[in-house]
PDB file of C-alpha atoms in Angstrom:
ATOM      1  CA  MET A   1     -37.718 -14.731   9.221  1.00 90.00           C
ATOM      2  CA  ARG A   2     -36.543 -12.592   6.343  1.00 96.00           C
ATOM      3  CA  ILE A   3     -35.182  -9.226   7.426  1.00 97.00           C
ATOM      4  CA  SER A   4     -36.968  -7.690   4.435  1.00 97.00           C
ATOM      5  CA  GLU A   5     -40.278  -8.739   6.036  1.00 97.00           C
ATOM      6  CA  THR A   6     -39.370  -7.536   9.524  1.00 97.00           C
ATOM      7  CA  ASN A   7     -39.090  -4.208  11.350  1.00 97.00           C
ATOM      8  CA  TRP A   8     -36.405  -3.189  13.804  1.00 97.00           C
ATOM      9  CA  PHE A   9     -38.643  -3.540  16.856  1.00 98.00           C
ATOM     10  CA  GLU A  10     -39.105  -7.219  16.064  1.00 97.00           C
ATOM     11  CA  VAL A  11     -35.368  -7.737  15.563  1.00 98.00           C
ATOM     12  CA  GLU A  12     -34.643  -6.054  18.902  1.00 98.00           C
ATOM     13  CA  ARG A  13     -37.080  -8.379  20.654  1.00 98.00           C
ATOM     14  CA  TYR A  14     -35.516 -11.378  18.925  1.00 98.00           C
ATOM     15  CA  LEU A  15     -32.048 -10.360  20.134  1.00 98.00           C
ATOM     16  CA  GLU A  16     -33.234 -10.451  23.745  1.00 97.00           C
ATOM     17  CA  ASN A  17     -33.212 -14.264  23.509  1.00 97.00           C
ATOM     18  CA  ASP A  18     -31.057 -15.242  20.529  1.00 97.00           C
ATOM     19  CA  ASP A  19     -28.033 -13.873  18.659  1.00 98.00           C
ATOM     20  CA  ARG A  20     -28.007 -16.010  15.510  1.00 98.00           C
ATOM     21  CA  CYS A  21     -28.563 -14.740  11.976  1.00 98.00           C
ATOM     22  CA  VAL A  22     -27.924 -15.830   8.405  1.00 98.00           C
ATOM     23  CA  LEU A  23     -26.102 -13.841   5.728  1.00 98.00           C
ATOM     24  CA  PRO A  24     -26.484 -15.223   2.180  1.00 98.00           C
ATOM     25  CA  LEU A  25     -23.814 -14.401  -0.398  1.00 98.00           C
ATOM     26  CA  GLY A  26     -24.681 -14.501  -4.083  1.00 98.00           C
ATOM     27  CA  SER A  27     -23.496 -13.065  -7.365  1.00 98.00           C
ATOM     28  CA  THR A  28     -24.774 -11.650 -10.633  1.00 98.00           C
ATOM     29  CA  GLU A  29     -23.286 -13.711 -13.429  1.00 98.00           C
ATOM     30  CA  GLN A  30     -24.203 -15.757 -16.457  1.00 98.00           C
ATOM     31  CA  HIS A  31     -25.926 -19.064 -15.883  1.00 98.00           C
ATOM     32  CA  ALA A  32     -26.611 -20.054 -19.491  1.00 97.00           C
ATOM     33  CA  TYR A  33     -30.408 -20.142 -19.933  1.00 97.00           C
ATOM     34  CA  LEU A  34     -31.137 -19.491 -16.245  1.00 98.00           C
ATOM     35  CA  SER A  35     -31.412 -16.209 -14.374  1.00 98.00           C
ATOM     36  CA  LEU A  36     -28.289 -14.088 -13.949  1.00 98.00           C
ATOM     37  CA  SER A  37     -29.247 -14.001 -10.252  1.00 98.00           C
ATOM     38  CA  VAL A  38     -29.177 -17.782  -9.721  1.00 98.00           C
ATOM     39  CA  ASP A  39     -26.556 -17.677  -6.956  1.00 98.00           C
ATOM     40  CA  SER A  40     -28.372 -14.955  -5.010  1.00 98.00           C
ATOM     41  CA  ILE A  41     -31.780 -16.581  -5.439  1.00 98.00           C
ATOM     42  CA  LEU A  42     -30.554 -19.976  -4.259  1.00 98.00           C
ATOM     43  CA  SER A  43     -28.430 -18.793  -1.338  1.00 98.00           C
ATOM     44  CA  GLU A  44     -31.230 -16.647   0.079  1.00 98.00           C
ATOM     45  CA  LYS A  45     -33.944 -19.252  -0.425  1.00 98.00           C
ATOM     46  CA  VAL A  46     -32.001 -22.154   1.073  1.00 98.00           C
ATOM     47  CA  ALA A  47     -31.140 -19.886   4.012  1.00 98.00           C
ATOM     48  CA  ALA A  48     -34.743 -18.771   4.475  1.00 98.00           C
ATOM     49  CA  ASP A  49     -36.166 -22.285   4.166  1.00 98.00           C
ATOM     50  CA  ALA A  50     -33.611 -23.594   6.664  1.00 98.00           C
ATOM     51  CA  ALA A  51     -34.103 -20.787   9.181  1.00 98.00           C
ATOM     52  CA  GLU A  52     -37.899 -20.444   8.972  1.00 97.00           C
ATOM     53  CA  PRO A  53     -38.919 -23.044  11.608  1.00 97.00           C
ATOM     54  CA  LEU A  54     -36.208 -21.727  13.944  1.00 97.00           C
ATOM     55  CA  GLY A  55     -37.258 -18.081  13.671  1.00 97.00           C
ATOM     56  CA  VAL A  56     -33.681 -17.006  12.874  1.00 98.00           C
ATOM     57  CA  PRO A  57     -33.370 -13.772  10.839  1.00 98.00           C
ATOM     58  CA  VAL A  58     -32.108 -14.069   7.266  1.00 98.00           C
ATOM     59  CA  PHE A  59     -30.606 -10.987   5.674  1.00 98.00           C
ATOM     60  CA  PRO A  60     -30.983 -10.203   1.955  1.00 98.00           C
ATOM     61  CA  ALA A  61     -28.411 -11.926  -0.221  1.00 98.00           C
ATOM     62  CA  VAL A  62     -25.432  -9.807  -1.218  1.00 98.00           C
ATOM     63  CA  PRO A  63     -26.123  -9.724  -4.977  1.00 98.00           C
ATOM     64  CA  TYR A  64     -22.572  -9.137  -6.246  1.00 98.00           C
ATOM     65  CA  GLY A  65     -19.444 -11.210  -5.802  1.00 98.00           C
ATOM     66  CA  LEU A  66     -16.202 -12.307  -7.430  1.00 98.00           C
ATOM     67  CA  THR A  67     -16.693 -13.410 -11.025  1.00 97.00           C
ATOM     68  CA  PRO A  68     -14.010 -11.817 -13.253  1.00 96.00           C
ATOM     69  CA  TYR A  69     -13.882 -14.874 -15.532  1.00 95.00           C
ATOM     70  CA  PHE A  70     -17.463 -14.254 -16.739  1.00 97.00           C
ATOM     71  CA  MET A  71     -17.034 -10.618 -17.692  1.00 97.00           C
ATOM     72  CA  ALA A  72     -17.302 -11.415 -21.397  1.00 98.00           C
ATOM     73  CA  PHE A  73     -20.951 -12.384 -20.756  1.00 98.00           C
ATOM     74  CA  PRO A  74     -23.189  -9.258 -20.705  1.00 98.00           C
ATOM     75  CA  GLY A  75     -25.085  -8.801 -17.454  1.00 98.00           C
ATOM     76  CA  SER A  76     -22.335 -10.270 -15.276  1.00 98.00           C
ATOM     77  CA  VAL A  77     -20.964  -8.015 -12.532  1.00 98.00           C
ATOM     78  CA  THR A  78     -17.777  -8.541 -10.529  1.00 98.00           C
ATOM     79  CA  LEU A  79     -16.111  -6.843  -7.583  1.00 98.00           C
ATOM     80  CA  GLN A  80     -12.415  -6.621  -6.831  1.00 97.00           C
ATOM     81  CA  LEU A  81     -11.301  -8.972  -4.068  1.00 97.00           C
ATOM     82  CA  THR A  82     -10.277  -6.064  -1.834  1.00 97.00           C
ATOM     83  CA  THR A  83     -13.686  -4.431  -2.347  1.00 98.00           C
ATOM     84  CA  TYR A  84     -15.548  -7.628  -1.592  1.00 98.00           C
ATOM     85  CA  ALA A  85     -13.489  -8.415   1.483  1.00 98.00           C
ATOM     86  CA  ALA A  86     -14.141  -4.922   2.831  1.00 98.00           C
ATOM     87  CA  LEU A  87     -17.856  -5.241   2.067  1.00 98.00           C
ATOM     88  CA  VAL A  88     -18.225  -8.532   3.916  1.00 98.00           C
ATOM     89  CA  ARG A  89     -16.206  -7.208   6.851  1.00 98.00           C
ATOM     90  CA  ASP A  90     -18.398  -4.090   7.080  1.00 98.00           C
ATOM     91  CA  ILE A  91     -21.550  -6.208   7.067  1.00 98.00           C
ATOM     92  CA  LEU A  92     -20.215  -8.483   9.809  1.00 98.00           C
ATOM     93  CA  ASP A  93     -19.154  -5.454  11.866  1.00 98.00           C
ATOM     94  CA  SER A  94     -22.658  -4.024  11.537  1.00 98.00           C
ATOM     95  CA  LEU A  95     -24.243  -7.277  12.636  1.00 98.00           C
ATOM     96  CA  TYR A  96     -21.986  -7.444  15.686  1.00 98.00           C
ATOM     97  CA  ARG A  97     -22.622  -3.827  16.637  1.00 98.00           C
ATOM     98  CA  THR A  98     -26.389  -4.352  16.630  1.00 97.00           C
ATOM     99  CA  GLY A  99     -26.229  -7.492  18.764  1.00 98.00           C
ATOM    100  CA  PHE A 100     -25.661 -10.540  16.576  1.00 98.00           C
ATOM    101  CA  ARG A 101     -22.874 -12.867  17.657  1.00 98.00           C
ATOM    102  CA  ARG A 102     -23.404 -16.091  15.678  1.00 98.00           C
ATOM    103  CA  VAL A 103     -23.499 -15.657  11.922  1.00 98.00           C
ATOM    104  CA  LEU A 104     -24.036 -18.396   9.366  1.00 98.00           C
ATOM    105  CA  ILE A 105     -22.866 -17.283   5.935  1.00 98.00           C
ATOM    106  CA  VAL A 106     -24.665 -19.264   3.240  1.00 98.00           C
ATOM    107  CA  ASN A 107     -22.572 -18.861   0.114  1.00 98.00           C
ATOM    108  CA  GLY A 108     -24.095 -19.523  -3.285  1.00 97.00           C
ATOM    109  CA  HIS A 109     -21.114 -18.790  -5.531  1.00 97.00           C
ATOM    110  CA  GLY A 110     -17.833 -20.698  -5.613  1.00 94.00           C
ATOM    111  CA  GLY A 111     -15.935 -17.614  -6.737  1.00 95.00           C
ATOM    112  CA  ASN A 112     -16.714 -15.960  -3.395  1.00 97.00           C
ATOM    113  CA  SER A 113     -14.727 -18.521  -1.402  1.00 95.00           C
ATOM    114  CA  PRO A 114     -11.508 -16.409  -1.255  1.00 94.00           C
ATOM    115  CA  VAL A 115     -13.301 -14.100   1.171  1.00 95.00           C
ATOM    116  CA  GLN A 116     -13.606 -16.821   3.827  1.00 95.00           C
ATOM    117  CA  PRO A 117     -10.432 -15.726   5.710  1.00 96.00           C
ATOM    118  CA  VAL A 118     -12.226 -12.426   6.420  1.00 96.00           C
ATOM    119  CA  THR A 119     -14.616 -14.339   8.667  1.00 97.00           C
ATOM    120  CA  MET A 120     -11.707 -15.762  10.642  1.00 96.00           C
ATOM    121  CA  GLU A 121     -10.125 -12.331  11.053  1.00 97.00           C
ATOM    122  CA  TRP A 122     -13.487 -10.975  12.161  1.00 97.00           C
ATOM    123  CA  MET A 123     -13.891 -13.617  14.858  1.00 97.00           C
ATOM    124  CA  GLU A 124     -10.413 -12.872  16.205  1.00 97.00           C
ATOM    125  CA  ALA A 125     -11.220  -9.155  16.432  1.00 96.00           C
ATOM    126  CA  HIS A 126     -14.647  -9.473  18.083  1.00 97.00           C
ATOM    127  CA  GLU A 127     -15.133 -11.069  21.470  1.00 95.00           C
ATOM    128  CA  GLY A 128     -17.720 -13.829  21.475  1.00 96.00           C
ATOM    129  CA  ALA A 129     -18.208 -13.742  17.699  1.00 97.00           C
ATOM    130  CA  ARG A 130     -18.706 -16.913  15.698  1.00 97.00           C
ATOM    131  CA  CYS A 131     -19.055 -17.225  11.934  1.00 97.00           C
ATOM    132  CA  ARG A 132     -19.606 -20.307   9.803  1.00 97.00           C
ATOM    133  CA  PHE A 133     -18.987 -20.223   6.051  1.00 97.00           C
ATOM    134  CA  HIS A 134     -21.275 -22.679   4.271  1.00 98.00           C
ATOM    135  CA  ASP A 135     -21.037 -23.415   0.540  1.00 98.00           C
ATOM    136  CA  TRP A 136     -24.513 -24.899   0.464  1.00 98.00           C
ATOM    137  CA  TRP A 137     -24.346 -26.739  -2.887  1.00 97.00           C
ATOM    138  CA  ARG A 138     -21.087 -28.553  -2.159  1.00 96.00           C
ATOM    139  CA  ALA A 139     -21.650 -29.334   1.499  1.00 98.00           C
ATOM    140  CA  PRO A 140     -21.080 -33.073   2.087  1.00 98.00           C
ATOM    141  CA  GLN A 141     -24.659 -34.362   2.139  1.00 98.00           C
ATOM    142  CA  THR A 142     -25.889 -32.083  -0.631  1.00 98.00           C
ATOM    143  CA  TRP A 143     -22.974 -32.846  -2.925  1.00 98.00           C
ATOM    144  CA  ALA A 144     -23.427 -36.567  -2.272  1.00 98.00           C
ATOM    145  CA  CYS A 145     -27.057 -36.190  -3.346  1.00 98.00           C
ATOM    146  CA  VAL A 146     -25.962 -34.395  -6.536  1.00 98.00           C
ATOM    147  CA  GLN A 147     -23.531 -37.187  -7.350  1.00 97.00           C
ATOM    148  CA  GLU A 148     -26.132 -39.856  -6.657  1.00 97.00           C
ATOM    149  CA  ILE A 149     -28.639 -38.175  -8.983  1.00 97.00           C
ATOM    150  CA  ASP A 150     -26.190 -37.482 -11.800  1.00 97.00           C
ATOM    151  CA  PRO A 151     -22.408 -37.016 -11.476  1.00 95.00           C
ATOM    152  CA  VAL A 152     -22.344 -35.077 -14.745  1.00 94.00           C
ATOM    153  CA  SER A 153     -23.306 -31.754 -13.177  1.00 94.00           C
ATOM    154  CA  SER A 154     -21.744 -28.326 -12.956  1.00 94.00           C
ATOM    155  CA  HIS A 155     -22.276 -24.584 -13.208  1.00 96.00           C
ATOM    156  CA  ALA A 156     -25.510 -23.664 -15.038  1.00 97.00           C
ATOM    157  CA  SER A 157     -26.489 -27.307 -15.529  1.00 97.00           C
ATOM    158  CA  TRP A 158     -29.458 -29.161 -14.033  1.00 97.00           C
ATOM    159  CA  MET A 159     -28.169 -28.835 -10.466  1.00 97.00           C
ATOM    160  CA  GLU A 160     -28.955 -25.104 -10.497  1.00 98.00           C
ATOM    161  CA  ASN A 161     -32.166 -25.413 -12.491  1.00 98.00           C
ATOM    162  CA  PHE A 162     -35.005 -25.058  -9.976  1.00 98.00           C
ATOM    163  CA  PRO A 163     -38.478 -23.611 -10.560  1.00 97.00           C
ATOM    164  CA  TRP A 164     -37.287 -20.423  -8.834  1.00 97.00           C
ATOM    165  CA  THR A 165     -34.200 -19.967 -11.036  1.00 98.00           C
ATOM    166  CA  ARG A 166     -35.854 -20.684 -14.378  1.00 97.00           C
ATOM    167  CA  LEU A 167     -37.027 -17.927 -16.679  1.00 96.00           C
ATOM    168  CA  ALA A 168     -40.539 -18.142 -18.055  1.00 93.00           C
ATOM    169  CA  ASN A 169     -41.047 -19.059 -21.694  1.00 93.00           C
ATOM    170  CA  ARG A 170     -37.373 -19.900 -22.308  1.00 92.00           C
ATOM    171  CA  ARG A 171     -36.501 -23.224 -23.878  1.00 92.00           C
ATOM    172  CA  VAL A 172     -33.375 -25.075 -22.823  1.00 93.00           C
ATOM    173  CA  PRO A 173     -31.459 -27.681 -24.846  1.00 95.00           C
ATOM    174  CA  SER A 174     -32.527 -31.278 -24.316  1.00 93.00           C
ATOM    175  CA  GLU A 175     -29.136 -32.907 -24.828  1.00 93.00           C
ATOM    176  CA  GLN A 176     -26.342 -33.438 -22.293  1.00 95.00           C
ATOM    177  CA  LYS A 177     -23.461 -31.044 -22.754  1.00 95.00           C
ATOM    178  CA  PRO A 178     -19.988 -32.634 -22.416  1.00 93.00           C
ATOM    179  CA  PHE A 179     -17.832 -31.400 -19.555  1.00 91.00           C
ATOM    180  CA  VAL A 180     -15.676 -28.386 -20.327  1.00 88.00           C
ATOM    181  CA  PRO A 181     -11.962 -29.202 -19.789  1.00 83.00           C
ATOM    182  CA  PHE A 182     -11.454 -27.302 -16.532  1.00 79.00           C
ATOM    183  CA  ASP A 183      -7.665 -27.359 -16.804  1.00 82.00           C
ATOM    184  CA  LYS A 184      -7.975 -25.080 -19.840  1.00 82.00           C
ATOM    185  CA  LEU A 185     -10.061 -22.545 -17.917  1.00 84.00           C
ATOM    186  CA  ARG A 186      -7.436 -21.707 -15.329  1.00 84.00           C
ATOM    187  CA  ASP A 187      -5.232 -19.547 -17.536  1.00 89.00           C
ATOM    188  CA  ARG A 188      -7.895 -17.982 -19.772  1.00 92.00           C
ATOM    189  CA  THR A 189      -9.040 -14.394 -19.938  1.00 95.00           C
ATOM    190  CA  ALA A 190     -12.765 -13.682 -19.746  1.00 96.00           C
ATOM    191  CA  ALA A 191     -12.960 -13.722 -23.545  1.00 96.00           C
ATOM    192  CA  GLY A 192     -11.153 -17.052 -23.588  1.00 95.00           C
ATOM    193  CA  VAL A 193     -13.548 -18.510 -21.029  1.00 95.00           C
ATOM    194  CA  ARG A 194     -16.523 -17.518 -23.152  1.00 96.00           C
ATOM    195  CA  GLU A 195     -14.929 -19.027 -26.226  1.00 95.00           C
ATOM    196  CA  LEU A 196     -14.352 -22.294 -24.391  1.00 94.00           C
ATOM    197  CA  ILE A 197     -17.694 -22.745 -22.610  1.00 95.00           C
ATOM    198  CA  GLY A 198     -20.037 -21.289 -25.220  1.00 95.00           C
ATOM    199  CA  ASP A 199     -23.502 -20.934 -23.718  1.00 96.00           C
ATOM    200  CA  GLY A 200     -22.177 -20.958 -20.131  1.00 96.00           C
ATOM    201  CA  ASN A 201     -23.047 -24.486 -18.968  1.00 97.00           C
ATOM    202  CA  TYR A 202     -19.875 -26.270 -17.844  1.00 95.00           C
ATOM    203  CA  GLY A 203     -21.341 -29.697 -18.554  1.00 95.00           C
ATOM    204  CA  GLY A 204     -24.389 -31.873 -17.968  1.00 96.00           C
ATOM    205  CA  VAL A 205     -28.054 -31.906 -18.895  1.00 97.00           C
ATOM    206  CA  TYR A 206     -29.858 -28.616 -18.529  1.00 97.00           C
ATOM    207  CA  GLN A 207     -32.922 -29.694 -16.568  1.00 97.00           C
ATOM    208  CA  LYS A 208     -34.236 -32.562 -14.428  1.00 97.00           C
ATOM    209  CA  PRO A 209     -37.820 -33.345 -13.319  1.00 96.00           C
ATOM    210  CA  ASP A 210     -39.102 -31.269 -10.408  1.00 96.00           C
ATOM    211  CA  GLU A 211     -39.417 -34.295  -8.125  1.00 97.00           C
ATOM    212  CA  VAL A 212     -35.679 -34.897  -8.519  1.00 97.00           C
ATOM    213  CA  MET A 213     -34.919 -31.271  -7.715  1.00 98.00           C
ATOM    214  CA  ASP A 214     -37.228 -31.377  -4.689  1.00 98.00           C
ATOM    215  CA  ARG A 215     -35.133 -34.205  -3.284  1.00 98.00           C
ATOM    216  CA  LEU A 216     -31.936 -32.239  -3.758  1.00 98.00           C
ATOM    217  CA  TRP A 217     -33.457 -29.111  -2.248  1.00 98.00           C
ATOM    218  CA  SER A 218     -34.750 -30.923   0.827  1.00 98.00           C
ATOM    219  CA  THR A 219     -31.271 -32.299   1.447  1.00 98.00           C
ATOM    220  CA  ALA A 220     -29.688 -28.855   1.120  1.00 98.00           C
ATOM    221  CA  VAL A 221     -32.216 -27.223   3.449  1.00 98.00           C
ATOM    222  CA  ALA A 222     -31.802 -29.901   6.122  1.00 98.00           C
ATOM    223  CA  GLU A 223     -28.013 -29.696   5.977  1.00 98.00           C
ATOM    224  CA  THR A 224     -28.099 -25.912   6.247  1.00 98.00           C
ATOM    225  CA  ARG A 225     -30.550 -26.014   9.160  1.00 98.00           C
ATOM    226  CA  ALA A 226     -28.292 -28.437  11.008  1.00 97.00           C
ATOM    227  CA  LEU A 227     -25.532 -25.824  10.992  1.00 97.00           C
ATOM    228  CA  LEU A 228     -27.873 -23.286  12.588  1.00 97.00           C
ATOM    229  CA  GLU A 229     -29.036 -25.746  15.216  1.00 95.00           C
ATOM    230  CA  GLY A 230     -25.628 -27.266  15.893  1.00 86.00           C
ATOM    231  CA  ASP A 231     -23.164 -26.636  18.680  1.00 89.00           C
ATOM    232  CA  TRP A 232     -21.675 -23.139  18.389  1.00 88.00           C
ATOM    233  CA  ALA A 233     -19.367 -23.583  21.368  1.00 78.00           C
TER     234      ALA A 233
END
Protein backbone atom coordinates (compact mmCIF):
# COMPACT_ATOMS: atom_id res chain seq x y z
CA MET A 1 0.00 0.00 0.00
CA ARG A 2 1.25 3.45 -0.88
CA ILE A 3 1.56 5.75 2.12
CA SER A 4 0.15 8.55 -0.05
CA GLU A 5 -3.11 6.55 -0.28
CA THR A 6 -3.25 5.69 3.42
CA ASN A 7 -4.11 7.46 6.67
CA TRP A 8 -2.30 7.15 9.97
CA PHE A 9 -4.99 5.01 11.59
CA GLU A 10 -4.44 2.36 8.94
CA VAL A 11 -0.67 2.48 9.38
CA GLU A 12 -1.06 2.09 13.15
CA ARG A 13 -3.22 -0.99 12.65
CA TYR A 14 -0.70 -2.41 10.19
CA LEU A 15 2.12 -1.98 12.73
CA GLU A 16 0.25 -4.14 15.24
CA ASN A 17 1.17 -7.17 13.11
CA ASP A 18 4.07 -6.18 10.85
CA ASP A 19 7.03 -3.79 10.94
CA ARG A 20 8.20 -3.82 7.32
CA CYS A 21 8.13 -0.86 4.95
CA VAL A 22 9.74 0.25 1.71
CA LEU A 23 11.59 3.52 1.11
CA PRO A 24 12.29 4.30 -2.58
CA LEU A 25 15.19 6.60 -3.44
CA GLY A 26 15.16 8.49 -6.72
CA SER A 27 16.66 11.58 -8.28
CA THR A 28 15.81 14.47 -10.58
CA GLU A 29 18.28 14.41 -13.44
CA GLN A 30 18.50 14.31 -17.20
CA HIS A 31 17.48 11.12 -18.94
CA ALA A 32 17.81 12.24 -22.56
CA TYR A 33 14.31 12.13 -24.10
CA LEU A 34 12.70 10.59 -21.01
CA SER A 35 11.31 12.26 -17.91
CA LEU A 36 13.71 14.01 -15.55
CA SER A 37 12.00 11.98 -12.81
CA VAL A 38 12.80 8.55 -14.29
CA ASP A 39 14.69 7.30 -11.22
CA SER A 40 11.94 8.35 -8.80
CA ILE A 41 9.16 6.99 -11.00
CA LEU A 42 10.83 3.61 -11.41
CA SER A 43 11.97 3.13 -7.82
CA GLU A 44 8.53 3.93 -6.42
CA LYS A 45 6.64 1.85 -8.96
CA VAL A 46 8.82 -1.25 -8.65
CA ALA A 47 8.51 -0.93 -4.87
CA ALA A 48 4.74 -0.52 -5.00
CA ASP A 49 4.23 -3.37 -7.47
CA ALA A 50 6.43 -5.65 -5.36
CA ALA A 51 4.80 -4.74 -2.04
CA GLU A 52 1.16 -4.62 -3.17
CA PRO A 53 0.22 -8.31 -2.67
CA LEU A 54 2.01 -8.31 0.69
CA GLY A 55 0.25 -5.21 2.02
CA VAL A 56 3.58 -3.61 2.99
CA PRO A 57 3.58 0.22 3.09
CA VAL A 58 5.60 2.04 0.44
CA PHE A 59 6.68 5.59 1.17
CA PRO A 60 6.93 8.26 -1.54
CA ALA A 61 10.22 8.22 -3.41
CA VAL A 62 12.79 10.75 -2.24
CA PRO A 63 12.91 12.84 -5.44
CA TYR A 64 16.42 14.29 -5.10
CA GLY A 65 19.77 12.55 -4.87
CA LEU A 66 23.44 12.78 -5.77
CA THR A 67 23.98 13.81 -9.38
CA PRO A 68 26.64 16.56 -9.56
CA TYR A 69 27.93 15.29 -12.92
CA PHE A 70 24.64 16.21 -14.65
CA MET A 71 24.43 19.79 -13.44
CA ALA A 72 25.14 21.15 -16.91
CA PHE A 73 21.75 19.72 -17.98
CA PRO A 74 18.91 22.13 -17.01
CA GLY A 75 16.32 20.57 -14.72
CA SER A 76 18.80 18.35 -12.89
CA VAL A 77 19.02 18.81 -9.12
CA THR A 78 21.75 17.50 -6.82
CA LEU A 79 22.34 17.41 -3.08
CA GLN A 80 25.65 17.45 -1.26
CA LEU A 81 26.65 14.05 0.10
CA THR A 82 26.50 15.31 3.70
CA THR A 83 23.00 16.70 3.10
CA TYR A 84 21.79 13.49 1.52
CA ALA A 85 23.27 11.29 4.21
CA ALA A 86 21.59 13.40 6.89
CA LEU A 87 18.28 13.28 5.00
CA VAL A 88 18.28 9.50 4.70
CA ARG A 89 19.29 9.13 8.35
CA ASP A 90 16.45 11.43 9.47
CA ILE A 91 13.93 9.45 7.44
CA LEU A 92 15.13 6.14 8.89
CA ASP A 93 15.03 7.60 12.41
CA SER A 94 11.45 8.71 11.83
CA LEU A 95 10.43 5.29 10.58
CA TYR A 96 11.98 3.63 13.63
CA ARG A 97 10.36 6.07 16.05
CA THR A 98 6.90 5.36 14.65
CA GLY A 99 7.30 1.58 14.82
CA PHE A 100 8.99 0.30 11.67
CA ARG A 101 11.93 -2.02 12.19
CA ARG A 102 12.56 -3.65 8.79
CA VAL A 103 13.17 -1.22 5.95
CA LEU A 104 13.81 -2.12 2.33
CA ILE A 105 15.40 0.78 0.48
CA VAL A 106 14.70 0.49 -3.24
CA ASN A 107 17.26 2.70 -4.93
CA GLY A 108 16.67 3.92 -8.46
CA HIS A 109 19.82 5.99 -9.01
CA GLY A 110 23.38 4.69 -9.07
CA GLY A 111 24.74 8.01 -7.84
CA ASN A 112 22.92 7.48 -4.53
CA SER A 113 24.97 4.40 -3.64
CA PRO A 114 27.52 6.30 -1.48
CA VAL A 115 24.79 6.75 1.12
CA GLN A 116 24.55 3.00 1.78
CA PRO A 117 26.93 3.11 4.81
CA VAL A 118 24.33 5.32 6.53
CA THR A 119 22.01 2.32 6.65
CA MET A 120 24.68 0.26 8.39
CA GLU A 121 25.33 3.00 10.94
CA TRP A 122 21.60 3.27 11.52
CA MET A 123 21.24 -0.44 12.23
CA GLU A 124 24.09 -0.32 14.74
CA ALA A 125 22.45 2.59 16.57
CA HIS A 126 18.91 1.16 16.72
CA GLU A 127 18.09 -2.07 18.49
CA GLY A 128 16.24 -4.55 16.32
CA ALA A 129 16.56 -2.43 13.17
CA ARG A 130 17.21 -4.00 9.79
CA CYS A 131 17.75 -2.21 6.49
CA ARG A 132 18.36 -3.63 3.03
CA PHE A 133 19.72 -1.44 0.24
CA HIS A 134 18.47 -2.67 -3.14
CA ASP A 135 19.65 -1.20 -6.45
CA TRP A 136 16.69 -2.65 -8.31
CA TRP A 137 17.96 -2.31 -11.90
CA ARG A 138 21.32 -3.98 -11.26
CA ALA A 139 20.19 -6.69 -8.88
CA PRO A 140 21.44 -10.08 -10.14
CA GLN A 141 18.31 -11.44 -11.82
CA THR A 142 17.22 -8.11 -13.26
CA TRP A 143 20.65 -7.26 -14.63
CA ALA A 144 20.91 -10.75 -16.14
CA CYS A 145 17.60 -10.11 -17.90
CA VAL A 146 18.91 -6.78 -19.23
CA GLN A 147 22.02 -8.47 -20.58
CA GLU A 148 20.00 -11.26 -22.16
CA ILE A 149 17.72 -8.76 -23.93
CA ASP A 150 20.49 -6.45 -25.12
CA PRO A 151 23.92 -5.97 -23.49
CA VAL A 152 24.24 -2.55 -25.12
CA SER A 153 22.25 -0.72 -22.45
CA SER A 154 22.92 2.12 -20.05
CA HIS A 155 21.63 5.33 -18.51
CA ALA A 156 18.73 6.86 -20.48
CA SER A 157 18.72 4.04 -23.03
CA TRP A 158 15.99 1.46 -23.65
CA MET A 159 16.39 -0.15 -20.22
CA GLU A 160 14.82 2.91 -18.58
CA ASN A 161 12.25 3.52 -21.30
CA PHE A 162 8.94 2.22 -19.94
CA PRO A 163 5.43 3.49 -20.71
CA TRP A 164 5.49 5.27 -17.34
CA THR A 165 8.79 7.09 -17.96
CA ARG A 166 8.08 8.22 -21.52
CA LEU A 167 6.83 11.69 -22.32
CA ALA A 168 3.83 12.02 -24.59
CA ASN A 169 4.32 13.23 -28.14
CA ARG A 170 8.13 13.14 -27.97
CA ARG A 171 10.04 11.31 -30.67
CA VAL A 172 13.20 9.42 -29.83
CA PRO A 173 16.04 8.51 -32.22
CA SER A 174 15.71 5.15 -33.94
CA GLU A 175 19.41 4.33 -34.17
CA GLN A 176 21.66 2.69 -31.57
CA LYS A 177 23.96 5.14 -29.86
CA PRO A 178 27.55 3.89 -29.36
CA PHE A 179 28.72 3.49 -25.78
CA VAL A 180 30.26 6.58 -24.22
CA PRO A 181 33.86 5.88 -23.09
CA PHE A 182 33.23 5.69 -19.34
CA ASP A 183 36.91 6.07 -18.46
CA LYS A 184 36.74 9.62 -19.84
CA LEU A 185 33.79 10.51 -17.62
CA ARG A 186 35.55 9.97 -14.32
CA ASP A 187 37.63 13.15 -14.34
CA ARG A 188 35.22 15.48 -16.14
CA THR A 189 33.36 18.47 -14.79
CA ALA A 190 29.62 18.69 -15.38
CA ALA A 191 30.24 20.74 -18.53
CA GLY A 192 32.71 18.13 -19.72
CA VAL A 193 30.22 15.33 -19.11
CA ARG A 194 27.62 17.11 -21.21
CA GLU A 195 30.12 17.67 -23.98
CA LEU A 196 31.01 13.98 -23.99
CA ILE A 197 27.56 12.38 -23.79
CA GLY A 198 25.55 14.86 -25.85
CA ASP A 199 21.86 14.07 -25.49
CA GLY A 200 22.37 12.17 -22.21
CA ASN A 201 22.09 8.53 -23.33
CA TYR A 202 25.27 6.66 -22.39
CA GLY A 203 24.79 4.10 -25.15
CA GLY A 204 22.25 1.75 -26.69
CA VAL A 205 18.97 1.96 -28.55
CA TYR A 206 16.44 4.36 -27.12
CA GLN A 207 13.35 2.16 -27.00
CA LYS A 208 12.29 -1.50 -27.13
CA PRO A 209 8.82 -3.03 -27.71
CA ASP A 210 6.52 -3.00 -24.68
CA GLU A 211 6.42 -6.80 -24.48
CA VAL A 212 10.19 -6.81 -23.99
CA MET A 213 9.94 -4.19 -21.26
CA ASP A 214 7.12 -6.11 -19.56
CA ARG A 215 9.46 -9.08 -19.25
CA LEU A 216 12.16 -6.96 -17.67
CA TRP A 217 9.69 -5.30 -15.31
CA SER A 218 8.22 -8.60 -14.14
CA THR A 219 11.71 -9.83 -13.30
CA ALA A 220 12.51 -6.67 -11.34
CA VAL A 221 9.25 -6.79 -9.38
CA ALA A 222 9.68 -10.46 -8.47
CA GLU A 223 13.27 -9.93 -7.35
CA THR A 224 12.28 -6.94 -5.23
CA ARG A 225 9.36 -8.81 -3.66
CA ALA A 226 11.66 -11.68 -2.73
CA LEU A 227 13.71 -9.30 -0.59
CA LEU A 228 10.57 -8.25 1.29
CA GLU A 229 9.46 -11.82 1.81
CA GLY A 230 12.90 -13.21 2.60
CA ASP A 231 14.52 -14.05 5.91
CA TRP A 232 15.22 -10.87 7.90
CA ALA A 233 16.88 -12.72 10.77
